Amino acid sequence: NAGVTQTPKFRVLKTGQSMTLLCAQDMNHEYMYWYRQDPGMGLRLIHYSVGEGTTAKGEVPDGYNVSRLKKQNFLLGLESAAPSQTSVYFCASSPGGEKLFFGSGTQLSVL
Amino acid sequence: GESVGLHLPTLSVQEGDNSIINCAYSNSASDYFIWYKQESGKGPQFIIDIRSNMDKRQGQRVTVLLNKTVKHLSLQIAATQPGDSAVYFCAVLIRRGYSTLTFGKGTMLLVSP
């Protein structure tokens, strides 16, 4: 049982480059989330989705876009990366919006 | 908005001691609370949760206590082991249309043998 899978695990970007982080879950969960984790800041919600075809903004959405074209996948895009987006990104899924199941994270560095 | 805070960024204990990690929240309407453990280089893992209609809930070596009067919850770990060394996060569910979890900043638990 894979659970929540994030790809890639590590990525280095130059300022201004774009990239997409992929999250896949095999638990048939309705809810999916993208969080970022910075030292001393805990986990902050970027965007989330409550079902296929829906997305909503979280606490820190600026500079990011998301798409949920398929129920099992939730993509996080950075159109023009900035050094302030250097962080560890976690995807999570949930059957009903309470208990979240997390992936193992993506370490992103923007130079 | 909701704020979730932890009282101590770091807690150091001896192996075999009981550990208590505290968390405070601001919204008295919050009705679901959850604790996660995060080991270095890994994603957060669920430990235990509690709803507002309960004051206490026990799991294997862990207990969560909820005091709604002062908006405080705590995680107690019995007979702490080196494998318990990790960062512990509390999170509070915010119901504003859709439900989302707001996380505290975390407490690092260091267990020495």
mmCIF file with all atom_site columns, C-alpha atoms in Angstrom:
data_model
loop_
_atom_site.group_PDB
_atom_site.id
_atom_site.type_symbol
_atom_site.label_atom_id
_atom_site.label_alt_id
_atom_site.label_comp_id
_atom_site.label_asym_id
_atom_site.label_entity_id
_atom_site.label_seq_id
_atom_site.pdbx_PDB_ins_code
_atom_site.Cartn_x
_atom_site.Cartn_y
_atom_site.Cartn_z
_atom_site.occupancy
_atom_site.B_iso_or_equiv
_atom_site.pdbx_formal_charge
_atom_site.auth_seq_id
_atom_site.auth_comp_id
_atom_site.auth_asym_id
_atom_site.auth_atom_id
_atom_site.pdbx_PDB_model_num
ATOM 1   C CA . ASN A 1 1   ? 0.000   0.000  0.000   1.00 0.00 ? 1   ASN A CA 1
ATOM 2   C CA . ALA A 1 2   ? 1.836   3.101  -1.270  1.00 0.00 ? 2   ALA A CA 1
ATOM 3   C CA . GLY A 1 3   ? -0.364  5.742  0.457   1.00 0.00 ? 3   GLY A CA 1
ATOM 4   C CA . VAL A 1 4   ? 0.729   9.237  -0.612  1.00 0.00 ? 4   VAL A CA 1
ATOM 5   C CA . THR A 1 5   ? 3.601   9.459  -3.086  1.00 0.00 ? 5   THR A CA 1
ATOM 6   C CA . GLN A 1 6   ? 5.411   12.667 -3.956  1.00 0.00 ? 6   GLN A CA 1
ATOM 7   C CA . THR A 1 7   ? 7.754   13.221 -6.885  1.00 0.00 ? 7   THR A CA 1
ATOM 8   C CA . PRO A 1 8   ? 10.441  14.405 -7.119  1.00 0.00 ? 8   PRO A CA 1
ATOM 9   C CA . LYS A 1 9   ? 12.071  14.052 -3.694  1.00 0.00 ? 9   LYS A CA 1
ATOM 10  C CA . PHE A 1 10  ? 14.676  16.737 -4.345  1.00 0.00 ? 10  PHE A CA 1
ATOM 11  C CA . ARG A 1 11  ? 14.919  19.573 -6.851  1.00 0.00 ? 11  ARG A CA 1
ATOM 12  C CA . VAL A 1 12  ? 17.152  22.584 -7.400  1.00 0.00 ? 12  VAL A CA 1
ATOM 13  C CA . LEU A 1 13  ? 15.849  25.476 -9.495  1.00 0.00 ? 13  LEU A CA 1
ATOM 14  C CA . LYS A 1 14  ? 17.230  28.768 -10.636 1.00 0.00 ? 14  LYS A CA 1
ATOM 15  C CA . THR A 1 15  ? 15.232  31.921 -9.961  1.00 0.00 ? 15  THR A CA 1
ATOM 16  C CA . GLY A 1 16  ? 12.562  32.342 -12.619 1.00 0.00 ? 16  GLY A CA 1
ATOM 17  C CA . GLN A 1 17  ? 12.362  28.680 -13.620 1.00 0.00 ? 17  GLN A CA 1
ATOM 18  C CA . SER A 1 18  ? 9.117   26.763 -13.441 1.00 0.00 ? 18  SER A CA 1
ATOM 19  C CA . MET A 1 19  ? 8.342   23.309 -12.187 1.00 0.00 ? 19  MET A CA 1
ATOM 20  C CA . THR A 1 20  ? 5.524   21.008 -11.126 1.00 0.00 ? 20  THR A CA 1
ATOM 21  C CA . LEU A 1 21  ? 5.389   18.798 -8.064  1.00 0.00 ? 21  LEU A CA 1
ATOM 22  C CA . LEU A 1 22  ? 3.261   15.687 -8.357  1.00 0.00 ? 22  LEU A CA 1
ATOM 23  C CA . CYS A 1 23  ? 1.280   14.063 -5.572  1.00 0.00 ? 23  CYS A CA 1
ATOM 24  C CA . ALA A 1 24  ? -0.504  10.765 -6.003  1.00 0.00 ? 24  ALA A CA 1
ATOM 25  C CA . GLN A 1 25  ? -2.661  8.883  -3.500  1.00 0.00 ? 25  GLN A CA 1
ATOM 26  C CA . ASP A 1 26  ? -4.102  5.399  -3.799  1.00 0.00 ? 26  ASP A CA 1
ATOM 27  C CA . MET A 1 27  ? -6.579  5.558  -0.899  1.00 0.00 ? 27  MET A CA 1
ATOM 28  C CA . ASN A 1 28  ? -9.491  7.042  -2.878  1.00 0.00 ? 28  ASN A CA 1
ATOM 29  C CA . HIS A 1 29  ? -9.480  10.117 -0.634  1.00 0.00 ? 29  HIS A CA 1
ATOM 30  C CA . GLU A 1 30  ? -11.594 13.125 -1.561  1.00 0.00 ? 30  GLU A CA 1
ATOM 31  C CA . TYR A 1 31  ? -9.442  15.784 0.093   1.00 0.00 ? 31  TYR A CA 1
ATOM 32  C CA . MET A 1 32  ? -5.873  16.617 -0.928  1.00 0.00 ? 32  MET A CA 1
ATOM 33  C CA . TYR A 1 33  ? -3.524  19.319 0.349   1.00 0.00 ? 33  TYR A CA 1
ATOM 34  C CA . TRP A 1 34  ? -0.206  21.011 -0.283  1.00 0.00 ? 34  TRP A CA 1
ATOM 35  C CA . TYR A 1 35  ? 1.738   22.359 2.701   1.00 0.00 ? 35  TYR A CA 1
ATOM 36  C CA . ARG A 1 36  ? 5.126   23.976 2.948   1.00 0.00 ? 36  ARG A CA 1
ATOM 37  C CA . GLN A 1 37  ? 7.408   23.576 5.943   1.00 0.00 ? 37  GLN A CA 1
ATOM 38  C CA . ASP A 1 38  ? 10.051  26.115 6.874   1.00 0.00 ? 38  ASP A CA 1
ATOM 39  C CA . PRO A 1 39  ? 12.323  26.104 9.945   1.00 0.00 ? 39  PRO A CA 1
ATOM 40  C CA . GLY A 1 40  ? 10.464  27.434 12.969  1.00 0.00 ? 40  GLY A CA 1
ATOM 41  C CA . MET A 1 41  ? 7.255   27.969 10.974  1.00 0.00 ? 41  MET A CA 1
ATOM 42  C CA . GLY A 1 42  ? 5.526   24.624 11.218  1.00 0.00 ? 42  GLY A CA 1
ATOM 43  C CA . LEU A 1 43  ? 3.333   23.502 8.335   1.00 0.00 ? 43  LEU A CA 1
ATOM 44  C CA . ARG A 1 44  ? 1.490   26.154 6.336   1.00 0.00 ? 44  ARG A CA 1
ATOM 45  C CA . LEU A 1 45  ? -1.296  25.350 3.913   1.00 0.00 ? 45  LEU A CA 1
ATOM 46  C CA . ILE A 1 46  ? -0.733  26.482 0.323   1.00 0.00 ? 46  ILE A CA 1
ATOM 47  C CA . HIS A 1 47  ? -3.736  25.097 -1.574  1.00 0.00 ? 47  HIS A CA 1
ATOM 48  C CA . TYR A 1 48  ? -6.175  22.283 -1.109  1.00 0.00 ? 48  TYR A CA 1
ATOM 49  C CA . SER A 1 49  ? -8.854  20.376 -2.976  1.00 0.00 ? 49  SER A CA 1
ATOM 50  C CA . VAL A 1 50  ? -12.082 18.844 -1.717  1.00 0.00 ? 50  VAL A CA 1
ATOM 51  C CA . GLY A 1 51  ? -12.690 16.744 -4.812  1.00 0.00 ? 51  GLY A CA 1
ATOM 52  C CA . GLU A 1 52  ? -11.781 16.160 -8.435  1.00 0.00 ? 52  GLU A CA 1
ATOM 53  C CA . GLY A 1 53  ? -11.911 19.403 -10.391 1.00 0.00 ? 53  GLY A CA 1
ATOM 54  C CA . THR A 1 54  ? -11.986 21.659 -7.300  1.00 0.00 ? 54  THR A CA 1
ATOM 55  C CA . THR A 1 55  ? -9.233  23.727 -5.689  1.00 0.00 ? 55  THR A CA 1
ATOM 56  C CA . ALA A 1 56  ? -9.096  26.388 -3.001  1.00 0.00 ? 56  ALA A CA 1
ATOM 57  C CA . LYS A 1 57  ? -6.508  28.758 -1.538  1.00 0.00 ? 57  LYS A CA 1
ATOM 58  C CA . GLY A 1 58  ? -4.902  28.143 1.811   1.00 0.00 ? 58  GLY A CA 1
ATOM 59  C CA . GLU A 1 59  ? -2.864  30.400 4.056   1.00 0.00 ? 59  GLU A CA 1
ATOM 60  C CA . VAL A 1 60  ? 0.083   31.056 1.693   1.00 0.00 ? 60  VAL A CA 1
ATOM 61  C CA . PRO A 1 61  ? -1.124  30.614 -1.933  1.00 0.00 ? 61  PRO A CA 1
ATOM 62  C CA . ASP A 1 62  ? 0.811   33.393 -3.697  1.00 0.00 ? 62  ASP A CA 1
ATOM 63  C CA . GLY A 1 63  ? 3.264   32.192 -6.327  1.00 0.00 ? 63  GLY A CA 1
ATOM 64  C CA . TYR A 1 64  ? 1.687   28.732 -6.594  1.00 0.00 ? 64  TYR A CA 1
ATOM 65  C CA . ASN A 1 65  ? -1.005  27.129 -8.715  1.00 0.00 ? 65  ASN A CA 1
ATOM 66  C CA . VAL A 1 66  ? -2.643  23.722 -8.394  1.00 0.00 ? 66  VAL A CA 1
ATOM 67  C CA . SER A 1 67  ? -4.756  21.347 -10.408 1.00 0.00 ? 67  SER A CA 1
ATOM 68  C CA . ARG A 1 68  ? -6.839  18.288 -9.530  1.00 0.00 ? 68  ARG A CA 1
ATOM 69  C CA . LEU A 1 69  ? -7.793  16.796 -12.883 1.00 0.00 ? 69  LEU A CA 1
ATOM 70  C CA . LYS A 1 70  ? -7.941  13.276 -11.481 1.00 0.00 ? 70  LYS A CA 1
ATOM 71  C CA . LYS A 1 71  ? -9.095  12.276 -8.010  1.00 0.00 ? 71  LYS A CA 1
ATOM 72  C CA . GLN A 1 72  ? -5.855  10.511 -7.204  1.00 0.00 ? 72  GLN A CA 1
ATOM 73  C CA . ASN A 1 73  ? -3.500  13.297 -8.317  1.00 0.00 ? 73  ASN A CA 1
ATOM 74  C CA . PHE A 1 74  ? -2.846  16.811 -7.035  1.00 0.00 ? 74  PHE A CA 1
ATOM 75  C CA . LEU A 1 75  ? -0.264  18.935 -8.829  1.00 0.00 ? 75  LEU A CA 1
ATOM 76  C CA . LEU A 1 76  ? 1.525   21.969 -7.404  1.00 0.00 ? 76  LEU A CA 1
ATOM 77  C CA . GLY A 1 77  ? 3.064   24.387 -9.886  1.00 0.00 ? 77  GLY A CA 1
ATOM 78  C CA . LEU A 1 78  ? 5.573   27.176 -9.520  1.00 0.00 ? 78  LEU A CA 1
ATOM 79  C CA . GLU A 1 79  ? 5.452   29.397 -12.607 1.00 0.00 ? 79  GLU A CA 1
ATOM 80  C CA . SER A 1 80  ? 8.443   31.598 -11.751 1.00 0.00 ? 80  SER A CA 1
ATOM 81  C CA . ALA A 1 81  ? 10.417  30.287 -8.800  1.00 0.00 ? 81  ALA A CA 1
ATOM 82  C CA . ALA A 1 82  ? 11.801  32.689 -6.201  1.00 0.00 ? 82  ALA A CA 1
ATOM 83  C CA . PRO A 1 83  ? 14.360  32.061 -3.433  1.00 0.00 ? 83  PRO A CA 1
ATOM 84  C CA . SER A 1 84  ? 11.555  32.595 -0.890  1.00 0.00 ? 84  SER A CA 1
ATOM 85  C CA . GLN A 1 85  ? 9.999   29.378 -2.197  1.00 0.00 ? 85  GLN A CA 1
ATOM 86  C CA . THR A 1 86  ? 12.941  27.336 -0.969  1.00 0.00 ? 86  THR A CA 1
ATOM 87  C CA . SER A 1 87  ? 11.226  24.941 1.411   1.00 0.00 ? 87  SER A CA 1
ATOM 88  C CA . VAL A 1 88  ? 10.125  21.390 2.054   1.00 0.00 ? 88  VAL A CA 1
ATOM 89  C CA . TYR A 1 89  ? 6.771   20.673 0.435   1.00 0.00 ? 89  TYR A CA 1
ATOM 90  C CA . PHE A 1 90  ? 4.374   18.073 1.783   1.00 0.00 ? 90  PHE A CA 1
ATOM 91  C CA . CYS A 1 91  ? 1.331   16.663 0.127   1.00 0.00 ? 91  CYS A CA 1
ATOM 92  C CA . ALA A 1 92  ? -1.427  15.083 2.173   1.00 0.00 ? 92  ALA A CA 1
ATOM 93  C CA . SER A 1 93  ? -4.742  13.413 1.572   1.00 0.00 ? 93  SER A CA 1
ATOM 94  C CA . SER A 1 94  ? -7.784  12.802 3.754   1.00 0.00 ? 94  SER A CA 1
ATOM 95  C CA . PRO A 1 95  ? -11.049 10.901 3.413   1.00 0.00 ? 95  PRO A CA 1
ATOM 96  C CA . GLY A 1 96  ? -13.119 13.604 5.092   1.00 0.00 ? 96  GLY A CA 1
ATOM 97  C CA . GLY A 1 97  ? -10.934 16.575 5.943   1.00 0.00 ? 97  GLY A CA 1
ATOM 98  C CA . GLU A 1 98  ? -9.882  15.575 9.466   1.00 0.00 ? 98  GLU A CA 1
ATOM 99  C CA . LYS A 1 99  ? -7.090  13.023 9.752   1.00 0.00 ? 99  LYS A CA 1
ATOM 100 C CA . LEU A 1 100 ? -4.453  13.721 7.109   1.00 0.00 ? 100 LEU A CA 1
ATOM 101 C CA . PHE A 1 101 ? -2.061  11.217 5.584   1.00 0.00 ? 101 PHE A CA 1
ATOM 102 C CA . PHE A 1 102 ? 1.216   12.795 4.483   1.00 0.00 ? 102 PHE A CA 1
ATOM 103 C CA . GLY A 1 103 ? 3.758   12.006 1.808   1.00 0.00 ? 103 GLY A CA 1
ATOM 104 C CA . SER A 1 104 ? 7.479   11.970 2.489   1.00 0.00 ? 104 SER A CA 1
ATOM 105 C CA . GLY A 1 105 ? 8.118   15.476 1.173   1.00 0.00 ? 105 GLY A CA 1
ATOM 106 C CA . THR A 1 106 ? 9.980   17.295 -1.598  1.00 0.00 ? 106 THR A CA 1
ATOM 107 C CA . GLN A 1 107 ? 13.041  19.379 -0.752  1.00 0.00 ? 107 GLN A CA 1
ATOM 108 C CA . LEU A 1 108 ? 13.108  22.354 -3.135  1.00 0.00 ? 108 LEU A CA 1
ATOM 109 C CA . SER A 1 109 ? 15.971  24.825 -3.345  1.00 0.00 ? 109 SER A CA 1
ATOM 110 C CA . VAL A 1 110 ? 15.690  27.967 -5.464  1.00 0.00 ? 110 VAL A CA 1
ATOM 111 C CA . LEU A 1 111 ? 19.008  29.658 -6.179  1.00 0.00 ? 111 LEU A CA 1
ATOM 112 C CA . GLY B 2 1   ? -7.925  33.642 12.242  1.00 0.00 ? 1   GLY B CA 1
ATOM 113 C CA . GLU B 2 2   ? -6.972  30.592 14.218  1.00 0.00 ? 2   GLU B CA 1
ATOM 114 C CA . SER B 2 3   ? -3.627  30.457 15.918  1.00 0.00 ? 3   SER B CA 1
ATOM 115 C CA . VAL B 2 4   ? -2.044  27.344 17.339  1.00 0.00 ? 4   VAL B CA 1
ATOM 116 C CA . GLY B 2 5   ? 0.955   27.603 19.595  1.00 0.00 ? 5   GLY B CA 1
ATOM 117 C CA . LEU B 2 6   ? 3.244   25.322 21.511  1.00 0.00 ? 6   LEU B CA 1
ATOM 118 C CA . HIS B 2 7   ? 4.812   26.386 24.770  1.00 0.00 ? 7   HIS B CA 1
ATOM 119 C CA . LEU B 2 8   ? 8.282   24.918 24.283  1.00 0.00 ? 8   LEU B CA 1
ATOM 120 C CA . PRO B 2 9   ? 10.253  24.560 21.042  1.00 0.00 ? 9   PRO B CA 1
ATOM 121 C CA . THR B 2 10  ? 12.465  21.853 22.584  1.00 0.00 ? 10  THR B CA 1
ATOM 122 C CA . LEU B 2 11  ? 11.925  19.294 25.346  1.00 0.00 ? 11  LEU B CA 1
ATOM 123 C CA . SER B 2 12  ? 14.743  17.110 26.637  1.00 0.00 ? 12  SER B CA 1
ATOM 124 C CA . VAL B 2 13  ? 13.965  14.019 28.716  1.00 0.00 ? 13  VAL B CA 1
ATOM 125 C CA . GLN B 2 14  ? 15.710  10.901 29.942  1.00 0.00 ? 14  GLN B CA 1
ATOM 126 C CA . GLU B 2 15  ? 14.771  7.497  28.589  1.00 0.00 ? 15  GLU B CA 1
ATOM 127 C CA . GLY B 2 16  ? 12.018  6.015  30.727  1.00 0.00 ? 16  GLY B CA 1
ATOM 128 C CA . ASP B 2 17  ? 10.618  9.382  31.848  1.00 0.00 ? 17  ASP B CA 1
ATOM 129 C CA . ASN B 2 18  ? 7.144   10.545 30.962  1.00 0.00 ? 18  ASN B CA 1
ATOM 130 C CA . SER B 2 19  ? 6.995   13.420 28.459  1.00 0.00 ? 19  SER B CA 1
ATOM 131 C CA . ILE B 2 20  ? 4.359   16.136 28.250  1.00 0.00 ? 20  ILE B CA 1
ATOM 132 C CA . ILE B 2 21  ? 4.076   18.352 25.194  1.00 0.00 ? 21  ILE B CA 1
ATOM 133 C CA . ASN B 2 22  ? 1.668   21.272 25.348  1.00 0.00 ? 22  ASN B CA 1
ATOM 134 C CA . CYS B 2 23  ? -0.354  23.172 22.799  1.00 0.00 ? 23  CYS B CA 1
ATOM 135 C CA . ALA B 2 24  ? -2.696  26.156 22.977  1.00 0.00 ? 24  ALA B CA 1
ATOM 136 C CA . TYR B 2 25  ? -5.317  27.254 20.475  1.00 0.00 ? 25  TYR B CA 1
ATOM 137 C CA . SER B 2 26  ? -7.334  30.419 20.070  1.00 0.00 ? 26  SER B CA 1
ATOM 138 C CA . ASN B 2 27  ? -10.720 29.485 18.584  1.00 0.00 ? 27  ASN B CA 1
ATOM 139 C CA . SER B 2 28  ? -13.209 28.215 21.143  1.00 0.00 ? 28  SER B CA 1
ATOM 140 C CA . ALA B 2 29  ? -15.380 26.837 18.319  1.00 0.00 ? 29  ALA B CA 1
ATOM 141 C CA . SER B 2 30  ? -12.686 24.284 17.345  1.00 0.00 ? 30  SER B CA 1
ATOM 142 C CA . ASP B 2 31  ? -14.028 20.766 17.734  1.00 0.00 ? 31  ASP B CA 1
ATOM 143 C CA . TYR B 2 32  ? -11.284 18.455 16.463  1.00 0.00 ? 32  TYR B CA 1
ATOM 144 C CA . PHE B 2 33  ? -7.650  18.230 17.500  1.00 0.00 ? 33  PHE B CA 1
ATOM 145 C CA . ILE B 2 34  ? -4.837  16.003 16.305  1.00 0.00 ? 34  ILE B CA 1
ATOM 146 C CA . TRP B 2 35  ? -1.196  15.235 17.102  1.00 0.00 ? 35  TRP B CA 1
ATOM 147 C CA . TYR B 2 36  ? 1.481   14.298 14.585  1.00 0.00 ? 36  TYR B CA 1
ATOM 148 C CA . LYS B 2 37  ? 5.044   13.000 14.972  1.00 0.00 ? 37  LYS B CA 1
ATOM 149 C CA . GLN B 2 38  ? 7.688   13.929 12.423  1.00 0.00 ? 38  GLN B CA 1
ATOM 150 C CA . GLU B 2 39  ? 11.029  12.161 12.327  1.00 0.00 ? 39  GLU B CA 1
ATOM 151 C CA . SER B 2 40  ? 13.966  13.741 10.565  1.00 0.00 ? 40  SER B CA 1
ATOM 152 C CA . GLY B 2 41  ? 13.608  13.597 6.782   1.00 0.00 ? 41  GLY B CA 1
ATOM 153 C CA . LYS B 2 42  ? 10.108  12.116 6.877   1.00 0.00 ? 42  LYS B CA 1
ATOM 154 C CA . GLY B 2 43  ? 6.544   13.299 6.579   1.00 0.00 ? 43  GLY B CA 1
ATOM 155 C CA . PRO B 2 44  ? 4.317   13.803 9.648   1.00 0.00 ? 44  PRO B CA 1
ATOM 156 C CA . GLN B 2 45  ? 2.727   10.639 11.025  1.00 0.00 ? 45  GLN B CA 1
ATOM 157 C CA . PHE B 2 46  ? -0.596  10.503 12.862  1.00 0.00 ? 46  PHE B CA 1
ATOM 158 C CA . ILE B 2 47  ? -0.352  9.771  16.585  1.00 0.00 ? 47  ILE B CA 1
ATOM 159 C CA . ILE B 2 48  ? -3.743  10.422 18.143  1.00 0.00 ? 48  ILE B CA 1
ATOM 160 C CA . ASP B 2 49  ? -6.774  12.666 17.798  1.00 0.00 ? 49  ASP B CA 1
ATOM 161 C CA . ILE B 2 50  ? -9.603  13.891 20.014  1.00 0.00 ? 50  ILE B CA 1
ATOM 162 C CA . ARG B 2 51  ? -12.941 15.592 19.542  1.00 0.00 ? 51  ARG B CA 1
ATOM 163 C CA . SER B 2 52  ? -14.269 18.382 21.698  1.00 0.00 ? 52  SER B CA 1
ATOM 164 C CA . ASN B 2 53  ? -16.883 16.141 23.327  1.00 0.00 ? 53  ASN B CA 1
ATOM 165 C CA . MET B 2 54  ? -14.033 14.310 25.095  1.00 0.00 ? 54  MET B CA 1
ATOM 166 C CA . ASP B 2 55  ? -11.505 15.432 27.717  1.00 0.00 ? 55  ASP B CA 1
ATOM 167 C CA . LYS B 2 56  ? -9.092  12.555 27.401  1.00 0.00 ? 56  LYS B CA 1
ATOM 168 C CA . ARG B 2 57  ? -8.186  9.852  24.944  1.00 0.00 ? 57  ARG B CA 1
ATOM 169 C CA . GLN B 2 58  ? -5.593  7.128  25.298  1.00 0.00 ? 58  GLN B CA 1
ATOM 170 C CA . GLY B 2 59  ? -3.571  5.212  22.769  1.00 0.00 ? 59  GLY B CA 1
ATOM 171 C CA . GLN B 2 60  ? -0.558  2.972  23.047  1.00 0.00 ? 60  GLN B CA 1
ATOM 172 C CA . ARG B 2 61  ? 1.778   4.816  25.487  1.00 0.00 ? 61  ARG B CA 1
ATOM 173 C CA . VAL B 2 62  ? 0.196   8.140  24.496  1.00 0.00 ? 62  VAL B CA 1
ATOM 174 C CA . THR B 2 63  ? -2.607  10.182 26.043  1.00 0.00 ? 63  THR B CA 1
ATOM 175 C CA . VAL B 2 64  ? -4.133  13.394 24.787  1.00 0.00 ? 64  VAL B CA 1
ATOM 176 C CA . LEU B 2 65  ? -5.814  15.746 27.238  1.00 0.00 ? 65  LEU B CA 1
ATOM 177 C CA . LEU B 2 66  ? -8.126  18.532 26.157  1.00 0.00 ? 66  LEU B CA 1
ATOM 178 C CA . ASN B 2 67  ? -9.061  21.484 28.371  1.00 0.00 ? 67  ASN B CA 1
ATOM 179 C CA . LYS B 2 68  ? -11.639 23.509 26.484  1.00 0.00 ? 68  LYS B CA 1
ATOM 180 C CA . THR B 2 69  ? -11.991 26.054 29.267  1.00 0.00 ? 69  THR B CA 1
ATOM 181 C CA . VAL B 2 70  ? -8.460  27.361 28.778  1.00 0.00 ? 70  VAL B CA 1
ATOM 182 C CA . LYS B 2 71  ? -8.149  26.181 25.146  1.00 0.00 ? 71  LYS B CA 1
ATOM 183 C CA . HIS B 2 72  ? -5.229  23.886 25.854  1.00 0.00 ? 72  HIS B CA 1
ATOM 184 C CA . LEU B 2 73  ? -4.302  20.379 24.851  1.00 0.00 ? 73  LEU B CA 1
ATOM 185 C CA . SER B 2 74  ? -1.393  18.198 25.781  1.00 0.00 ? 74  SER B CA 1
ATOM 186 C CA . LEU B 2 75  ? 0.248   15.021 24.566  1.00 0.00 ? 75  LEU B CA 1
ATOM 187 C CA . GLN B 2 76  ? 1.622   12.705 27.206  1.00 0.00 ? 76  GLN B CA 1
ATOM 188 C CA . ILE B 2 77  ? 4.074   9.968  26.270  1.00 0.00 ? 77  ILE B CA 1
ATOM 189 C CA . ALA B 2 78  ? 4.666   7.290  28.881  1.00 0.00 ? 78  ALA B CA 1
ATOM 190 C CA . ALA B 2 79  ? 8.064   5.654  29.389  1.00 0.00 ? 79  ALA B CA 1
ATOM 191 C CA . THR B 2 80  ? 9.709   7.715  26.667  1.00 0.00 ? 80  THR B CA 1
ATOM 192 C CA . GLN B 2 81  ? 12.098  5.804  24.418  1.00 0.00 ? 81  GLN B CA 1
ATOM 193 C CA . PRO B 2 82  ? 14.923  6.997  22.128  1.00 0.00 ? 82  PRO B CA 1
ATOM 194 C CA . GLY B 2 83  ? 12.680  6.152  19.165  1.00 0.00 ? 83  GLY B CA 1
ATOM 195 C CA . ASP B 2 84  ? 10.267  8.825  20.372  1.00 0.00 ? 84  ASP B CA 1
ATOM 196 C CA . SER B 2 85  ? 12.817  11.523 19.503  1.00 0.00 ? 85  SER B CA 1
ATOM 197 C CA . ALA B 2 86  ? 11.112  13.647 16.846  1.00 0.00 ? 86  ALA B CA 1
ATOM 198 C CA . VAL B 2 87  ? 9.215   16.881 16.308  1.00 0.00 ? 87  VAL B CA 1
ATOM 199 C CA . TYR B 2 88  ? 5.630   16.799 17.561  1.00 0.00 ? 88  TYR B CA 1
ATOM 200 C CA . PHE B 2 89  ? 2.915   18.983 16.067  1.00 0.00 ? 89  PHE B CA 1
ATOM 201 C CA . CYS B 2 90  ? -0.559  19.690 17.290  1.00 0.00 ? 90  CYS B CA 1
ATOM 202 C CA . ALA B 2 91  ? -3.174  20.773 14.779  1.00 0.00 ? 91  ALA B CA 1
ATOM 203 C CA . VAL B 2 92  ? -6.652  22.209 15.102  1.00 0.00 ? 92  VAL B CA 1
ATOM 204 C CA . LEU B 2 93  ? -9.463  21.809 12.595  1.00 0.00 ? 93  LEU B CA 1
ATOM 205 C CA . ILE B 2 94  ? -10.954 25.021 11.273  1.00 0.00 ? 94  ILE B CA 1
ATOM 206 C CA . ARG B 2 95  ? -14.461 24.682 9.836   1.00 0.00 ? 95  ARG B CA 1
ATOM 207 C CA . ARG B 2 96  ? -14.929 27.647 7.517   1.00 0.00 ? 96  ARG B CA 1
ATOM 208 C CA . GLY B 2 97  ? -16.949 26.257 4.661   1.00 0.00 ? 97  GLY B CA 1
ATOM 209 C CA . TYR B 2 98  ? -14.496 23.441 4.066   1.00 0.00 ? 98  TYR B CA 1
ATOM 210 C CA . SER B 2 99  ? -12.370 22.009 6.852   1.00 0.00 ? 99  SER B CA 1
ATOM 211 C CA . THR B 2 100 ? -8.630  22.604 7.066   1.00 0.00 ? 100 THR B CA 1
ATOM 212 C CA . LEU B 2 101 ? -6.050  21.849 9.749   1.00 0.00 ? 101 LEU B CA 1
ATOM 213 C CA . THR B 2 102 ? -3.964  24.659 11.242  1.00 0.00 ? 102 THR B CA 1
ATOM 214 C CA . PHE B 2 103 ? -0.670  23.400 12.651  1.00 0.00 ? 103 PHE B CA 1
ATOM 215 C CA . GLY B 2 104 ? 1.410   24.651 15.542  1.00 0.00 ? 104 GLY B CA 1
ATOM 216 C CA . LYS B 2 105 ? 5.120   25.268 15.083  1.00 0.00 ? 105 LYS B CA 1
ATOM 217 C CA . GLY B 2 106 ? 6.186   22.024 16.704  1.00 0.00 ? 106 GLY B CA 1
ATOM 218 C CA . THR B 2 107 ? 8.132   20.833 19.748  1.00 0.00 ? 107 THR B CA 1
ATOM 219 C CA . MET B 2 108 ? 11.322  18.850 19.278  1.00 0.00 ? 108 MET B CA 1
ATOM 220 C CA . LEU B 2 109 ? 11.504  15.991 21.782  1.00 0.00 ? 109 LEU B CA 1
ATOM 221 C CA . LEU B 2 110 ? 15.035  14.819 22.562  1.00 0.00 ? 110 LEU B CA 1
ATOM 222 C CA . VAL B 2 111 ? 15.352  11.547 24.460  1.00 0.00 ? 111 VAL B CA 1
ATOM 223 C CA . SER B 2 112 ? 18.722  10.702 25.949  1.00 0.00 ? 112 SER B CA 1
ATOM 224 C CA . PRO B 2 113 ? 19.634  7.178  27.113  1.00 0.00 ? 113 PRO B CA 1
#
